[in-house]
mmCIF file with all atom_site columns, C-alpha atoms and ligand atoms in Angstrom:
data_model
loop_
_atom_site.group_PDB
_atom_site.id
_atom_site.type_symbol
_atom_site.label_atom_id
_atom_site.label_alt_id
_atom_site.label_comp_id
_atom_site.label_asym_id
_atom_site.label_entity_id
_atom_site.label_seq_id
_atom_site.pdbx_PDB_ins_code
_atom_site.Cartn_x
_atom_site.Cartn_y
_atom_site.Cartn_z
_atom_site.occupancy
_atom_site.B_iso_or_equiv
_atom_site.pdbx_formal_charge
_atom_site.auth_seq_id
_atom_site.auth_comp_id
_atom_site.auth_asym_id
_atom_site.auth_atom_id
_atom_site.pdbx_PDB_model_num
ATOM   1   C CA . UNK A 1 1   ? 88.726  110.803 118.746 1.00 0.00 ? 6   UNK A CA 1
ATOM   2   C CA . UNK A 1 2   ? 86.218  109.926 116.055 1.00 0.00 ? 7   UNK A CA 1
ATOM   3   C CA . UNK A 1 3   ? 87.277  110.993 112.607 1.00 0.00 ? 8   UNK A CA 1
ATOM   4   C CA . UNK A 1 4   ? 84.253  109.939 110.587 1.00 0.00 ? 9   UNK A CA 1
ATOM   5   C CA . UNK A 1 5   ? 83.642  112.020 107.501 1.00 0.00 ? 10  UNK A CA 1
ATOM   6   C CA . UNK A 1 6   ? 80.240  113.486 106.914 1.00 0.00 ? 11  UNK A CA 1
ATOM   7   C CA . UNK A 1 7   ? 79.587  112.518 103.300 1.00 0.00 ? 12  UNK A CA 1
ATOM   8   C CA . UNK A 1 8   ? 77.594  115.206 101.523 1.00 0.00 ? 13  UNK A CA 1
ATOM   9   C CA . UNK A 1 9   ? 75.193  114.615 98.688  1.00 0.00 ? 14  UNK A CA 1
ATOM   10  C CA . UNK A 1 10  ? 74.465  117.158 95.978  1.00 0.00 ? 15  UNK A CA 1
ATOM   11  C CA . UNK A 1 11  ? 76.395  118.723 93.150  1.00 0.00 ? 16  UNK A CA 1
ATOM   12  C CA . UNK A 1 12  ? 80.155  119.013 92.974  1.00 0.00 ? 17  UNK A CA 1
ATOM   13  C CA . UNK A 1 13  ? 80.200  122.463 94.575  1.00 0.00 ? 18  UNK A CA 1
ATOM   14  C CA . UNK A 1 14  ? 78.118  121.252 97.485  1.00 0.00 ? 19  UNK A CA 1
ATOM   15  C CA . UNK A 1 15  ? 80.255  118.162 97.941  1.00 0.00 ? 20  UNK A CA 1
ATOM   16  C CA . UNK A 1 16  ? 83.556  120.052 97.925  1.00 0.00 ? 21  UNK A CA 1
ATOM   17  C CA . UNK A 1 17  ? 82.098  122.796 100.126 1.00 0.00 ? 22  UNK A CA 1
ATOM   18  C CA . UNK A 1 18  ? 81.170  120.212 102.719 1.00 0.00 ? 23  UNK A CA 1
ATOM   19  C CA . UNK A 1 19  ? 84.430  118.305 102.414 1.00 0.00 ? 24  UNK A CA 1
ATOM   20  C CA . UNK A 1 20  ? 86.980  121.132 102.557 1.00 0.00 ? 25  UNK A CA 1
ATOM   21  C CA . UNK A 1 21  ? 86.278  122.325 106.126 1.00 0.00 ? 26  UNK A CA 1
ATOM   22  C CA . UNK A 1 22  ? 86.371  118.716 107.249 1.00 0.00 ? 27  UNK A CA 1
ATOM   23  C CA . UNK A 1 23  ? 89.764  118.207 105.610 1.00 0.00 ? 28  UNK A CA 1
ATOM   24  C CA . UNK A 1 24  ? 90.969  121.465 107.189 1.00 0.00 ? 29  UNK A CA 1
ATOM   25  C CA . UNK A 1 25  ? 89.909  120.174 110.607 1.00 0.00 ? 30  UNK A CA 1
ATOM   26  C CA . UNK A 1 26  ? 91.509  116.795 109.965 1.00 0.00 ? 31  UNK A CA 1
ATOM   27  C CA . UNK A 1 27  ? 94.825  118.396 109.030 1.00 0.00 ? 32  UNK A CA 1
ATOM   28  C CA . UNK A 1 28  ? 94.888  121.159 111.612 1.00 0.00 ? 33  UNK A CA 1
ATOM   29  C CA . UNK A 1 29  ? 97.559  120.694 114.231 1.00 0.00 ? 34  UNK A CA 1
ATOM   30  C CA . UNK A 1 30  ? 99.267  117.942 112.226 1.00 0.00 ? 35  UNK A CA 1
ATOM   31  C CA . UNK A 1 31  ? 102.456 118.885 110.392 1.00 0.00 ? 36  UNK A CA 1
ATOM   32  C CA . UNK A 1 32  ? 103.458 115.472 109.079 1.00 0.00 ? 37  UNK A CA 1
ATOM   33  C CA . UNK A 1 33  ? 103.206 115.629 105.305 1.00 0.00 ? 38  UNK A CA 1
ATOM   34  C CA . UNK A 1 34  ? 102.714 111.918 104.708 1.00 0.00 ? 39  UNK A CA 1
ATOM   35  C CA . UNK A 1 35  ? 99.961  111.692 107.318 1.00 0.00 ? 40  UNK A CA 1
ATOM   36  C CA . UNK A 1 36  ? 98.199  114.688 105.795 1.00 0.00 ? 41  UNK A CA 1
ATOM   37  C CA . UNK A 1 37  ? 98.594  113.496 102.201 1.00 0.00 ? 42  UNK A CA 1
ATOM   38  C CA . UNK A 1 38  ? 97.232  110.093 103.235 1.00 0.00 ? 43  UNK A CA 1
ATOM   39  C CA . UNK A 1 39  ? 94.158  111.600 104.869 1.00 0.00 ? 44  UNK A CA 1
ATOM   40  C CA . UNK A 1 40  ? 93.507  113.900 101.896 1.00 0.00 ? 45  UNK A CA 1
ATOM   41  C CA . UNK A 1 41  ? 93.512  110.857 99.593  1.00 0.00 ? 46  UNK A CA 1
ATOM   42  C CA . UNK A 1 42  ? 91.177  108.942 101.887 1.00 0.00 ? 47  UNK A CA 1
ATOM   43  C CA . UNK A 1 43  ? 88.777  111.883 102.274 1.00 0.00 ? 48  UNK A CA 1
ATOM   44  C CA . UNK A 1 44  ? 88.562  112.492 98.516  1.00 0.00 ? 49  UNK A CA 1
ATOM   45  C CA . UNK A 1 45  ? 88.096  108.810 97.772  1.00 0.00 ? 50  UNK A CA 1
ATOM   46  C CA . UNK A 1 46  ? 85.396  108.486 100.416 1.00 0.00 ? 51  UNK A CA 1
ATOM   47  C CA . UNK A 1 47  ? 83.466  111.563 99.309  1.00 0.00 ? 52  UNK A CA 1
ATOM   48  C CA . UNK A 1 48  ? 83.644  111.072 95.545  1.00 0.00 ? 53  UNK A CA 1
ATOM   49  C CA . UNK A 1 49  ? 84.423  107.376 95.157  1.00 0.00 ? 54  UNK A CA 1
ATOM   50  C CA . UNK A 1 50  ? 87.084  108.224 92.572  1.00 0.00 ? 55  UNK A CA 1
ATOM   51  C CA . UNK A 1 51  ? 88.917  105.267 91.056  1.00 0.00 ? 56  UNK A CA 1
ATOM   52  C CA . UNK A 1 52  ? 92.306  106.497 92.247  1.00 0.00 ? 57  UNK A CA 1
ATOM   53  C CA . UNK A 1 53  ? 93.539  109.465 94.252  1.00 0.00 ? 58  UNK A CA 1
ATOM   54  C CA . UNK A 1 54  ? 97.191  109.927 95.032  1.00 0.00 ? 59  UNK A CA 1
ATOM   55  C CA . UNK A 1 55  ? 100.359 111.913 95.180  1.00 0.00 ? 60  UNK A CA 1
ATOM   56  C CA . UNK A 1 56  ? 103.556 111.666 93.195  1.00 0.00 ? 61  UNK A CA 1
ATOM   57  C CA . UNK A 1 57  ? 106.440 113.645 94.678  1.00 0.00 ? 62  UNK A CA 1
ATOM   58  C CA . UNK A 1 58  ? 109.557 114.925 92.894  1.00 0.00 ? 63  UNK A CA 1
ATOM   59  C CA . UNK A 1 59  ? 112.630 113.053 94.132  1.00 0.00 ? 64  UNK A CA 1
ATOM   60  C CA . UNK A 1 60  ? 115.956 113.072 92.291  1.00 0.00 ? 65  UNK A CA 1
ATOM   61  C CA . UNK A 1 61  ? 114.326 114.563 89.199  1.00 0.00 ? 66  UNK A CA 1
ATOM   62  C CA . UNK A 1 62  ? 111.548 112.015 88.828  1.00 0.00 ? 67  UNK A CA 1
ATOM   63  C CA . UNK A 1 63  ? 108.084 111.598 90.258  1.00 0.00 ? 68  UNK A CA 1
ATOM   64  C CA . UNK A 1 64  ? 107.856 108.901 92.910  1.00 0.00 ? 69  UNK A CA 1
ATOM   65  C CA . UNK A 1 65  ? 104.584 107.434 94.149  1.00 0.00 ? 70  UNK A CA 1
ATOM   66  C CA . UNK A 1 66  ? 103.408 108.768 97.498  1.00 0.00 ? 71  UNK A CA 1
ATOM   67  C CA . UNK A 1 67  ? 100.286 108.189 99.591  1.00 0.00 ? 72  UNK A CA 1
ATOM   68  C CA . UNK A 1 68  ? 97.303  107.063 97.525  1.00 0.00 ? 73  UNK A CA 1
ATOM   69  C CA . UNK A 1 69  ? 93.958  105.291 97.618  1.00 0.00 ? 74  UNK A CA 1
ATOM   70  C CA . UNK A 1 70  ? 92.928  102.898 94.878  1.00 0.00 ? 75  UNK A CA 1
ATOM   71  C CA . UNK A 1 71  ? 94.465  100.139 92.791  1.00 0.00 ? 76  UNK A CA 1
ATOM   72  C CA . UNK A 1 72  ? 98.242  99.625  92.793  1.00 0.00 ? 77  UNK A CA 1
ATOM   73  C CA . UNK A 1 73  ? 100.009 102.146 90.584  1.00 0.00 ? 78  UNK A CA 1
ATOM   74  C CA . UNK A 1 74  ? 103.270 102.708 88.753  1.00 0.00 ? 79  UNK A CA 1
ATOM   75  C CA . UNK A 1 75  ? 105.998 103.838 91.110  1.00 0.00 ? 80  UNK A CA 1
ATOM   76  C CA . UNK A 1 76  ? 108.100 106.257 89.067  1.00 0.00 ? 81  UNK A CA 1
ATOM   77  C CA . UNK A 1 77  ? 107.225 108.714 86.298  1.00 0.00 ? 82  UNK A CA 1
ATOM   78  C CA . UNK A 1 78  ? 109.807 110.674 84.329  1.00 0.00 ? 83  UNK A CA 1
ATOM   79  C CA . UNK A 1 79  ? 109.494 114.400 83.715  1.00 0.00 ? 84  UNK A CA 1
ATOM   80  C CA . UNK A 1 80  ? 107.244 115.213 80.729  1.00 0.00 ? 85  UNK A CA 1
ATOM   81  C CA . UNK A 1 81  ? 105.952 111.603 80.584  1.00 0.00 ? 86  UNK A CA 1
ATOM   82  C CA . UNK A 1 82  ? 102.260 110.831 80.969  1.00 0.00 ? 87  UNK A CA 1
ATOM   83  C CA . UNK A 1 83  ? 99.739  113.277 82.359  1.00 0.00 ? 88  UNK A CA 1
ATOM   84  C CA . UNK A 1 84  ? 101.628 113.593 85.647  1.00 0.00 ? 89  UNK A CA 1
ATOM   85  C CA . UNK A 1 85  ? 105.021 114.227 84.089  1.00 0.00 ? 90  UNK A CA 1
ATOM   86  C CA . UNK A 1 86  ? 103.502 116.726 81.661  1.00 0.00 ? 91  UNK A CA 1
ATOM   87  C CA . UNK A 1 87  ? 101.749 118.605 84.466  1.00 0.00 ? 92  UNK A CA 1
ATOM   88  C CA . UNK A 1 88  ? 105.087 118.757 86.290  1.00 0.00 ? 93  UNK A CA 1
ATOM   89  C CA . UNK A 1 89  ? 106.944 119.908 83.178  1.00 0.00 ? 94  UNK A CA 1
ATOM   90  C CA . UNK A 1 90  ? 104.390 122.601 82.336  1.00 0.00 ? 95  UNK A CA 1
ATOM   91  C CA . UNK A 1 91  ? 103.629 123.608 85.964  1.00 0.00 ? 96  UNK A CA 1
ATOM   92  C CA . UNK A 1 92  ? 99.989  123.412 84.979  1.00 0.00 ? 97  UNK A CA 1
ATOM   93  C CA . UNK A 1 93  ? 96.814  121.656 85.980  1.00 0.00 ? 98  UNK A CA 1
ATOM   94  C CA . UNK A 1 94  ? 95.797  119.187 83.280  1.00 0.00 ? 99  UNK A CA 1
ATOM   95  C CA . UNK A 1 95  ? 92.216  118.029 82.819  1.00 0.00 ? 100 UNK A CA 1
ATOM   96  C CA . UNK A 1 96  ? 91.970  114.972 80.581  1.00 0.00 ? 101 UNK A CA 1
ATOM   97  C CA . UNK A 1 97  ? 88.361  114.140 79.615  1.00 0.00 ? 102 UNK A CA 1
ATOM   98  C CA . UNK A 1 98  ? 89.388  110.927 77.830  1.00 0.00 ? 103 UNK A CA 1
ATOM   99  C CA . UNK A 1 99  ? 92.729  109.405 78.744  1.00 0.00 ? 104 UNK A CA 1
ATOM   100 C CA . UNK A 1 100 ? 92.874  107.460 75.469  1.00 0.00 ? 105 UNK A CA 1
ATOM   101 C CA . UNK A 1 101 ? 93.119  110.786 73.644  1.00 0.00 ? 106 UNK A CA 1
ATOM   102 C CA . UNK A 1 102 ? 96.091  112.012 75.681  1.00 0.00 ? 107 UNK A CA 1
ATOM   103 C CA . UNK A 1 103 ? 99.325  111.169 73.847  1.00 0.00 ? 108 UNK A CA 1
ATOM   104 C CA . UNK A 1 104 ? 101.629 109.253 76.169  1.00 0.00 ? 109 UNK A CA 1
ATOM   105 C CA . UNK A 1 105 ? 99.057  108.701 78.890  1.00 0.00 ? 110 UNK A CA 1
ATOM   106 C CA . UNK A 1 106 ? 100.405 106.135 81.352  1.00 0.00 ? 111 UNK A CA 1
ATOM   107 C CA . UNK A 1 107 ? 97.698  103.574 82.046  1.00 0.00 ? 112 UNK A CA 1
ATOM   108 C CA . UNK A 1 108 ? 98.313  102.367 85.582  1.00 0.00 ? 113 UNK A CA 1
ATOM   109 C CA . UNK A 1 109 ? 94.787  100.957 85.578  1.00 0.00 ? 114 UNK A CA 1
ATOM   110 C CA . UNK A 1 110 ? 92.821  99.983  82.489  1.00 0.00 ? 115 UNK A CA 1
ATOM   111 C CA . UNK A 1 111 ? 89.683  101.135 84.327  1.00 0.00 ? 116 UNK A CA 1
ATOM   112 C CA . UNK A 1 112 ? 90.795  104.777 84.286  1.00 0.00 ? 117 UNK A CA 1
ATOM   113 C CA . UNK A 1 113 ? 88.861  106.853 81.754  1.00 0.00 ? 118 UNK A CA 1
ATOM   114 C CA . UNK A 1 114 ? 89.463  110.486 82.741  1.00 0.00 ? 119 UNK A CA 1
ATOM   115 C CA . UNK A 1 115 ? 91.964  112.240 84.911  1.00 0.00 ? 120 UNK A CA 1
ATOM   116 C CA . UNK A 1 116 ? 93.006  115.509 86.526  1.00 0.00 ? 121 UNK A CA 1
ATOM   117 C CA . UNK A 1 117 ? 96.526  116.320 87.672  1.00 0.00 ? 122 UNK A CA 1
ATOM   118 C CA . UNK A 1 118 ? 97.313  119.369 89.796  1.00 0.00 ? 123 UNK A CA 1
ATOM   119 C CA . UNK A 1 119 ? 100.923 120.422 90.336  1.00 0.00 ? 124 UNK A CA 1
ATOM   120 C CA . UNK A 1 120 ? 102.015 121.275 93.876  1.00 0.00 ? 125 UNK A CA 1
ATOM   121 C CA . UNK A 1 121 ? 104.068 124.434 93.522  1.00 0.00 ? 126 UNK A CA 1
ATOM   122 C CA . UNK A 1 122 ? 106.156 125.794 96.379  1.00 0.00 ? 127 UNK A CA 1
ATOM   123 C CA . UNK A 1 123 ? 108.770 128.557 95.965  1.00 0.00 ? 128 UNK A CA 1
ATOM   124 C CA . UNK A 1 124 ? 108.032 128.595 92.220  1.00 0.00 ? 129 UNK A CA 1
ATOM   125 C CA . UNK A 1 125 ? 108.970 124.932 91.824  1.00 0.00 ? 130 UNK A CA 1
ATOM   126 C CA . UNK A 1 126 ? 106.812 121.868 91.287  1.00 0.00 ? 131 UNK A CA 1
ATOM   127 C CA . UNK A 1 127 ? 107.513 119.568 94.225  1.00 0.00 ? 132 UNK A CA 1
ATOM   128 C CA . UNK A 1 128 ? 104.876 116.968 93.371  1.00 0.00 ? 133 UNK A CA 1
ATOM   129 C CA . UNK A 1 129 ? 101.454 116.420 91.854  1.00 0.00 ? 134 UNK A CA 1
ATOM   130 C CA . UNK A 1 130 ? 98.028  115.316 92.990  1.00 0.00 ? 135 UNK A CA 1
ATOM   131 C CA . UNK A 1 131 ? 96.569  112.828 90.509  1.00 0.00 ? 136 UNK A CA 1
ATOM   132 C CA . UNK A 1 132 ? 92.894  111.853 90.473  1.00 0.00 ? 137 UNK A CA 1
ATOM   133 C CA . UNK A 1 133 ? 91.499  109.198 88.146  1.00 0.00 ? 138 UNK A CA 1
ATOM   134 C CA . UNK A 1 134 ? 87.892  108.387 87.353  1.00 0.00 ? 139 UNK A CA 1
ATOM   135 C CA . UNK A 1 135 ? 86.355  105.246 85.893  1.00 0.00 ? 140 UNK A CA 1
ATOM   136 C CA . UNK A 1 136 ? 84.073  107.496 83.833  1.00 0.00 ? 141 UNK A CA 1
ATOM   137 C CA . UNK A 1 137 ? 84.768  109.816 80.921  1.00 0.00 ? 142 UNK A CA 1
ATOM   138 C CA . UNK A 1 138 ? 84.596  113.603 81.418  1.00 0.00 ? 143 UNK A CA 1
ATOM   139 C CA . UNK A 1 139 ? 84.599  113.519 85.203  1.00 0.00 ? 144 UNK A CA 1
ATOM   140 C CA . UNK A 1 140 ? 86.688  116.625 85.838  1.00 0.00 ? 145 UNK A CA 1
ATOM   141 C CA . UNK A 1 141 ? 86.352  120.321 85.120  1.00 0.00 ? 146 UNK A CA 1
ATOM   142 C CA . UNK A 1 142 ? 87.446  123.713 86.437  1.00 0.00 ? 147 UNK A CA 1
ATOM   143 C CA . UNK A 1 143 ? 85.405  123.189 89.607  1.00 0.00 ? 148 UNK A CA 1
ATOM   144 C CA . UNK A 1 144 ? 87.568  120.211 90.530  1.00 0.00 ? 149 UNK A CA 1
ATOM   145 C CA . UNK A 1 145 ? 90.720  122.136 89.622  1.00 0.00 ? 150 UNK A CA 1
ATOM   146 C CA . UNK A 1 146 ? 89.703  125.013 91.882  1.00 0.00 ? 151 UNK A CA 1
ATOM   147 C CA . UNK A 1 147 ? 88.704  122.978 94.912  1.00 0.00 ? 152 UNK A CA 1
ATOM   148 C CA . UNK A 1 148 ? 91.505  120.429 94.639  1.00 0.00 ? 153 UNK A CA 1
ATOM   149 C CA . UNK A 1 149 ? 94.085  123.216 94.595  1.00 0.00 ? 154 UNK A CA 1
ATOM   150 C CA . UNK A 1 150 ? 92.411  124.696 97.677  1.00 0.00 ? 155 UNK A CA 1
ATOM   151 C CA . UNK A 1 151 ? 92.764  121.311 99.352  1.00 0.00 ? 156 UNK A CA 1
ATOM   152 C CA . UNK A 1 152 ? 96.472  121.192 98.423  1.00 0.00 ? 157 UNK A CA 1
ATOM   153 C CA . UNK A 1 153 ? 96.915  124.604 100.029 1.00 0.00 ? 158 UNK A CA 1
ATOM   154 C CA . UNK A 1 154 ? 95.825  123.054 103.329 1.00 0.00 ? 159 UNK A CA 1
ATOM   155 C CA . UNK A 1 155 ? 98.886  120.774 103.367 1.00 0.00 ? 160 UNK A CA 1
ATOM   156 C CA . UNK A 1 156 ? 102.151 122.230 104.679 1.00 0.00 ? 161 UNK A CA 1
ATOM   157 C CA . UNK A 1 157 ? 104.823 120.950 102.314 1.00 0.00 ? 162 UNK A CA 1
HETATM 158 N N1 . SME B 2 .   ? 97.851  108.187 84.360  1.00 0.00 ? 12  SME B N1 1
HETATM 159 C C1 . SME B 2 .   ? 99.011  108.808 84.961  1.00 0.00 ? 12  SME B C1 1
HETATM 160 C C2 . SME B 2 .   ? 99.866  107.803 85.674  1.00 0.00 ? 12  SME B C2 1
HETATM 161 C C3 . SME B 2 .   ? 99.536  107.645 87.110  1.00 0.00 ? 12  SME B C3 1
HETATM 162 S S1 . SME B 2 .   ? 98.196  106.667 87.388  1.00 0.00 ? 12  SME B S1 1
HETATM 163 O O1 . SME B 2 .   ? 97.011  107.213 86.725  1.00 0.00 ? 12  SME B O1 1
HETATM 164 C C4 . SME B 2 .   ? 97.914  106.429 88.981  1.00 0.00 ? 12  SME B C4 1
HETATM 165 C C5 . SME B 2 .   ? 99.816  109.535 83.911  1.00 0.00 ? 12  SME B C5 1
HETATM 166 O O2 . SME B 2 .   ? 99.556  109.406 82.714  1.00 0.00 ? 12  SME B O2 1
HETATM 167 O O3 . SME B 2 .   ? 100.736 110.251 84.291  1.00 0.00 ? 12  SME B O3 1
#
């Protein structure tokens, strides 16, 4: 079965609006979390050409690298460390327009300039985060936060 993505042009809203039904179709009928996380990363990377898209999952009280697309990344992040660990600790989406201005930012890639981290919350607990990095400043806003959390809702954790 062909699984080619239809890559939309246009503004962010138009791009996410085209992408989300395609991700829903890609994930439907598949319950394997790793397979679905992997395809979500690939779809986001292909549509937006982000520098890095990936998951960190909570295991034994630390974040451990999961499926991702992009340059190699640090494997483990402690709670409240970096943008990911802070998002976990605060159970909040964090939008970082300039990573150099975020105290304690963990630079996995020197090319990363801005970042968004969305916590994955199930049964009132953060079980992981979705981390997206851009090679440009100010890439992310509330539109990304909204649509990325909708995409996370498509994955059965
Ligand atoms: N910048 C993140 C670390 C993960 S990498 O960006 C892939 C942070 O500060 O938590």
